[in-house]
Structure formats: C-alpha cells, structure tokens
PDB file of C-alpha atoms in Angstrom:
ATOM      1  CA  MET A   4     337.642 -13.246 215.514  1.00  0.00           C
ATOM      2  CA  LYS A   5     337.878  -9.391 215.543  1.00  0.00           C
ATOM      3  CA  HIS A   6     334.900  -9.059 213.083  1.00  0.00           C
ATOM      4  CA  THR A   7     332.684 -11.360 215.062  1.00  0.00           C
ATOM      5  CA  LEU A   8     333.440  -9.386 218.486  1.00  0.00           C
ATOM      6  CA  GLU A   9     332.771  -6.174 216.650  1.00  0.00           C
ATOM      7  CA  THR A  10     329.453  -7.540 215.195  1.00  0.00           C
ATOM      8  CA  LEU A  11     328.413  -8.736 218.378  1.00  0.00           C
ATOM      9  CA  TRP A  12     329.370  -5.386 220.293  1.00  0.00           C
ATOM     10  CA  ASN A  13     327.467  -3.291 217.468  1.00  0.00           C
ATOM     11  CA  GLY A  14     324.441  -5.474 218.207  1.00  0.00           C
ATOM     12  CA  ASN A  15     324.288  -7.071 214.903  1.00  0.00           C
ATOM     13  CA  ILE A  16     324.345 -10.439 216.365  1.00  0.00           C
ATOM     14  CA  ALA A  17     321.534 -11.339 218.787  1.00  0.00           C
ATOM     15  CA  PRO A  18     321.203 -14.881 219.762  1.00  0.00           C
ATOM     16  CA  GLY A  19     318.177 -14.201 222.093  1.00  0.00           C
ATOM     17  CA  PRO A  20     315.546 -13.545 219.390  1.00  0.00           C
ATOM     18  CA  ASN A  21     316.279 -16.757 217.755  1.00  0.00           C
ATOM     19  CA  CYS A  22     316.642 -18.763 220.879  1.00  0.00           C
ATOM     20  CA  GLY A  23     314.091 -21.690 220.806  1.00  0.00           C
ATOM     21  CA  ILE A  24     312.689 -21.095 217.255  1.00  0.00           C
ATOM     22  CA  GLY A  25     311.884 -24.707 215.936  1.00  0.00           C
ATOM     23  CA  ASP A  26     312.379 -26.213 219.487  1.00  0.00           C
ATOM     24  CA  TYR A  27     309.329 -28.274 219.870  1.00  0.00           C
ATOM     25  CA  GLU A  28     309.241 -28.199 223.678  1.00  0.00           C
ATOM     26  CA  ILE A  29     309.805 -24.404 223.945  1.00  0.00           C
ATOM     27  CA  GLU A  30     306.896 -23.870 221.273  1.00  0.00           C
ATOM     28  CA  LYS A  31     304.719 -26.073 223.077  1.00  0.00           C
ATOM     29  CA  GLU A  32     305.139 -24.382 226.415  1.00  0.00           C
ATOM     30  CA  SER A  33     304.703 -21.039 224.676  1.00  0.00           C
ATOM     31  CA  ILE A  34     301.382 -22.142 223.158  1.00  0.00           C
ATOM     32  CA  LEU A  35     300.066 -23.456 226.539  1.00  0.00           C
ATOM     33  CA  ALA A  36     301.088 -20.218 228.294  1.00  0.00           C
ATOM     34  CA  ASP A  37     299.092 -18.270 225.739  1.00  0.00           C
ATOM     35  CA  LYS A  38     296.112 -20.435 226.073  1.00  0.00           C
ATOM     36  CA  ASN A  39     296.135 -20.238 229.951  1.00  0.00           C
ATOM     37  CA  LEU A  40     296.543 -16.362 229.819  1.00  0.00           C
ATOM     38  CA  GLU A  41     293.624 -16.131 227.738  1.00  0.00           C
ATOM     39  CA  ALA A  42     291.428 -18.300 229.809  1.00  0.00           C
ATOM     40  CA  LEU A  43     292.436 -16.309 232.745  1.00  0.00           C
ATOM     41  CA  SER A  44     291.810 -13.012 230.978  1.00  0.00           C
ATOM     42  CA  LYS A  45     288.339 -14.125 230.190  1.00  0.00           C
ATOM     43  CA  ILE A  46     287.518 -14.595 233.982  1.00  0.00           C
ATOM     44  CA  MET A  47     289.290 -11.812 235.658  1.00  0.00           C
ATOM     45  CA  ASP A  48     287.957  -8.273 236.319  1.00  0.00           C
ATOM     46  CA  PRO A  49     289.861  -5.168 235.324  1.00  0.00           C
ATOM     47  CA  ASN A  50     291.821  -4.766 238.691  1.00  0.00           C
ATOM     48  CA  GLN A  51     292.989  -8.476 238.460  1.00  0.00           C
ATOM     49  CA  LYS A  52     293.964  -8.049 234.769  1.00  0.00           C
ATOM     50  CA  ARG A  53     296.228  -4.910 235.778  1.00  0.00           C
ATOM     51  CA  LEU A  54     297.732  -6.947 238.624  1.00  0.00           C
ATOM     52  CA  LEU A  55     298.303  -9.978 236.200  1.00  0.00           C
ATOM     53  CA  GLU A  56     299.893  -7.583 233.430  1.00  0.00           C
ATOM     54  CA  LYS A  57     302.127  -6.070 236.191  1.00  0.00           C
ATOM     55  CA  TYR A  58     303.247  -9.493 237.124  1.00  0.00           C
ATOM     56  CA  ILE A  59     303.808 -10.657 233.629  1.00  0.00           C
ATOM     57  CA  ASP A  60     306.089  -7.529 233.061  1.00  0.00           C
ATOM     58  CA  CYS A  61     308.028  -8.456 236.211  1.00  0.00           C
ATOM     59  CA  LYS A  62     308.486 -12.074 234.932  1.00  0.00           C
ATOM     60  CA  GLU A  63     309.625 -10.839 231.566  1.00  0.00           C
ATOM     61  CA  SER A  64     312.146  -8.535 233.108  1.00  0.00           C
ATOM     62  CA  TYR A  65     313.393 -11.178 235.316  1.00  0.00           C
ATOM     63  CA  CYS A  66     313.628 -13.575 232.521  1.00  0.00           C
ATOM     64  CA  SER A  67     315.302 -10.980 230.293  1.00  0.00           C
ATOM     65  CA  LEU A  68     317.912 -10.382 233.004  1.00  0.00           C
ATOM     66  CA  LEU A  69     318.414 -14.060 233.562  1.00  0.00           C
ATOM     67  CA  ALA A  70     318.929 -14.821 229.862  1.00  0.00           C
ATOM     68  CA  SER A  71     321.618 -11.909 229.796  1.00  0.00           C
ATOM     69  CA  GLN A  72     323.338 -13.513 232.746  1.00  0.00           C
ATOM     70  CA  ALA A  73     323.437 -16.757 231.225  1.00  0.00           C
ATOM     71  CA  PHE A  74     324.842 -15.487 227.892  1.00  0.00           C
ATOM     72  CA  CYS A  75     327.536 -13.669 229.808  1.00  0.00           C
ATOM     73  CA  ASP A  76     328.313 -16.555 232.012  1.00  0.00           C
ATOM     74  CA  GLY A  77     328.260 -18.969 228.942  1.00  0.00           C
ATOM     75  CA  PHE A  78     330.714 -16.624 227.106  1.00  0.00           C
ATOM     76  CA  SER A  79     332.963 -16.480 230.205  1.00  0.00           C
ATOM     77  CA  LEU A  80     333.057 -20.201 230.398  1.00  0.00           C
ATOM     78  CA  ALA A  81     333.931 -20.375 226.616  1.00  0.00           C
ATOM     79  CA  ALA A  82     336.746 -17.990 227.096  1.00  0.00           C
ATOM     80  CA  GLN A  83     338.082 -19.953 229.997  1.00  0.00           C
ATOM     81  CA  LEU A  84     337.841 -23.183 228.087  1.00  0.00           C
ATOM     82  CA  LEU A  85     339.536 -21.607 224.963  1.00  0.00           C
ATOM     83  CA  THR A  86     342.179 -20.287 227.204  1.00  0.00           C
ATOM     84  CA  GLU A  87     342.950 -23.426 229.040  1.00  0.00           C
ATOM     85  CA  ALA A  88     342.862 -25.276 225.309  1.00  0.00           C
ATOM     86  CA  LEU A  89     345.609 -22.717 224.184  1.00  0.00           C
ATOM     87  CA  LEU A  90     347.677 -22.890 227.196  1.00  0.00           C
ATOM     88  CA  ASP A  91     347.569 -26.655 227.915  1.00  0.00           C
ATOM     89  CA  ARG A  92     348.468 -27.501 224.129  1.00  0.00           C
ATOM     90  CA  PRO A  93     351.625 -29.766 223.935  1.00  0.00           C
ATOM     91  CA  SER A  94     354.663 -27.964 222.218  1.00  0.00           C
TER      92      SER A  94
END
C-alpha cells in the first residue's frame, strides 16, 4: 500500500491520460467533436476562431478541474468504504 501511495504522490501513476482509451462511446464522441470543430473552423473568421479557442481553453480547464475533483471524491469515498469495511468486520 505504501508503495502505491508513494508512486501516486510522485506522479508516476496517472489515471487521467488513460481514461477512456478503448471506450467506444468516448472515442465516438471525441471523433464527432473533432469533426464539428473542423467544420466550424472552416466557416469562421479570425476573430470568431480566437473566441472559439478561448472558449475551448476554458472548457478544457473546467473539465480538468472537474476530473481532478471527481478523482479526489472517488478516492475519499473508497477510503470511507474501506474504513467501514475494516471497522465493521465481525471479530
């Protein structure tokens, strides 16, 4: 357990980058989003493109924060479940 926590702390375990790899639904949505962005970019003027880029940057930041919070919440829930499981064991 200590090794896993240290590895996590040191940043050598990163569940985020692997999230969704091989998941059909996620890959399908990613491809669709890329196609729609490409179509939009073709019809937008430079000012609109800059505004869209700012919007995308904000959404990416938001999603990153949301994923980080979800990870922390999930870890906290797992710790609570583990604590309850260990404390509620029959002797």
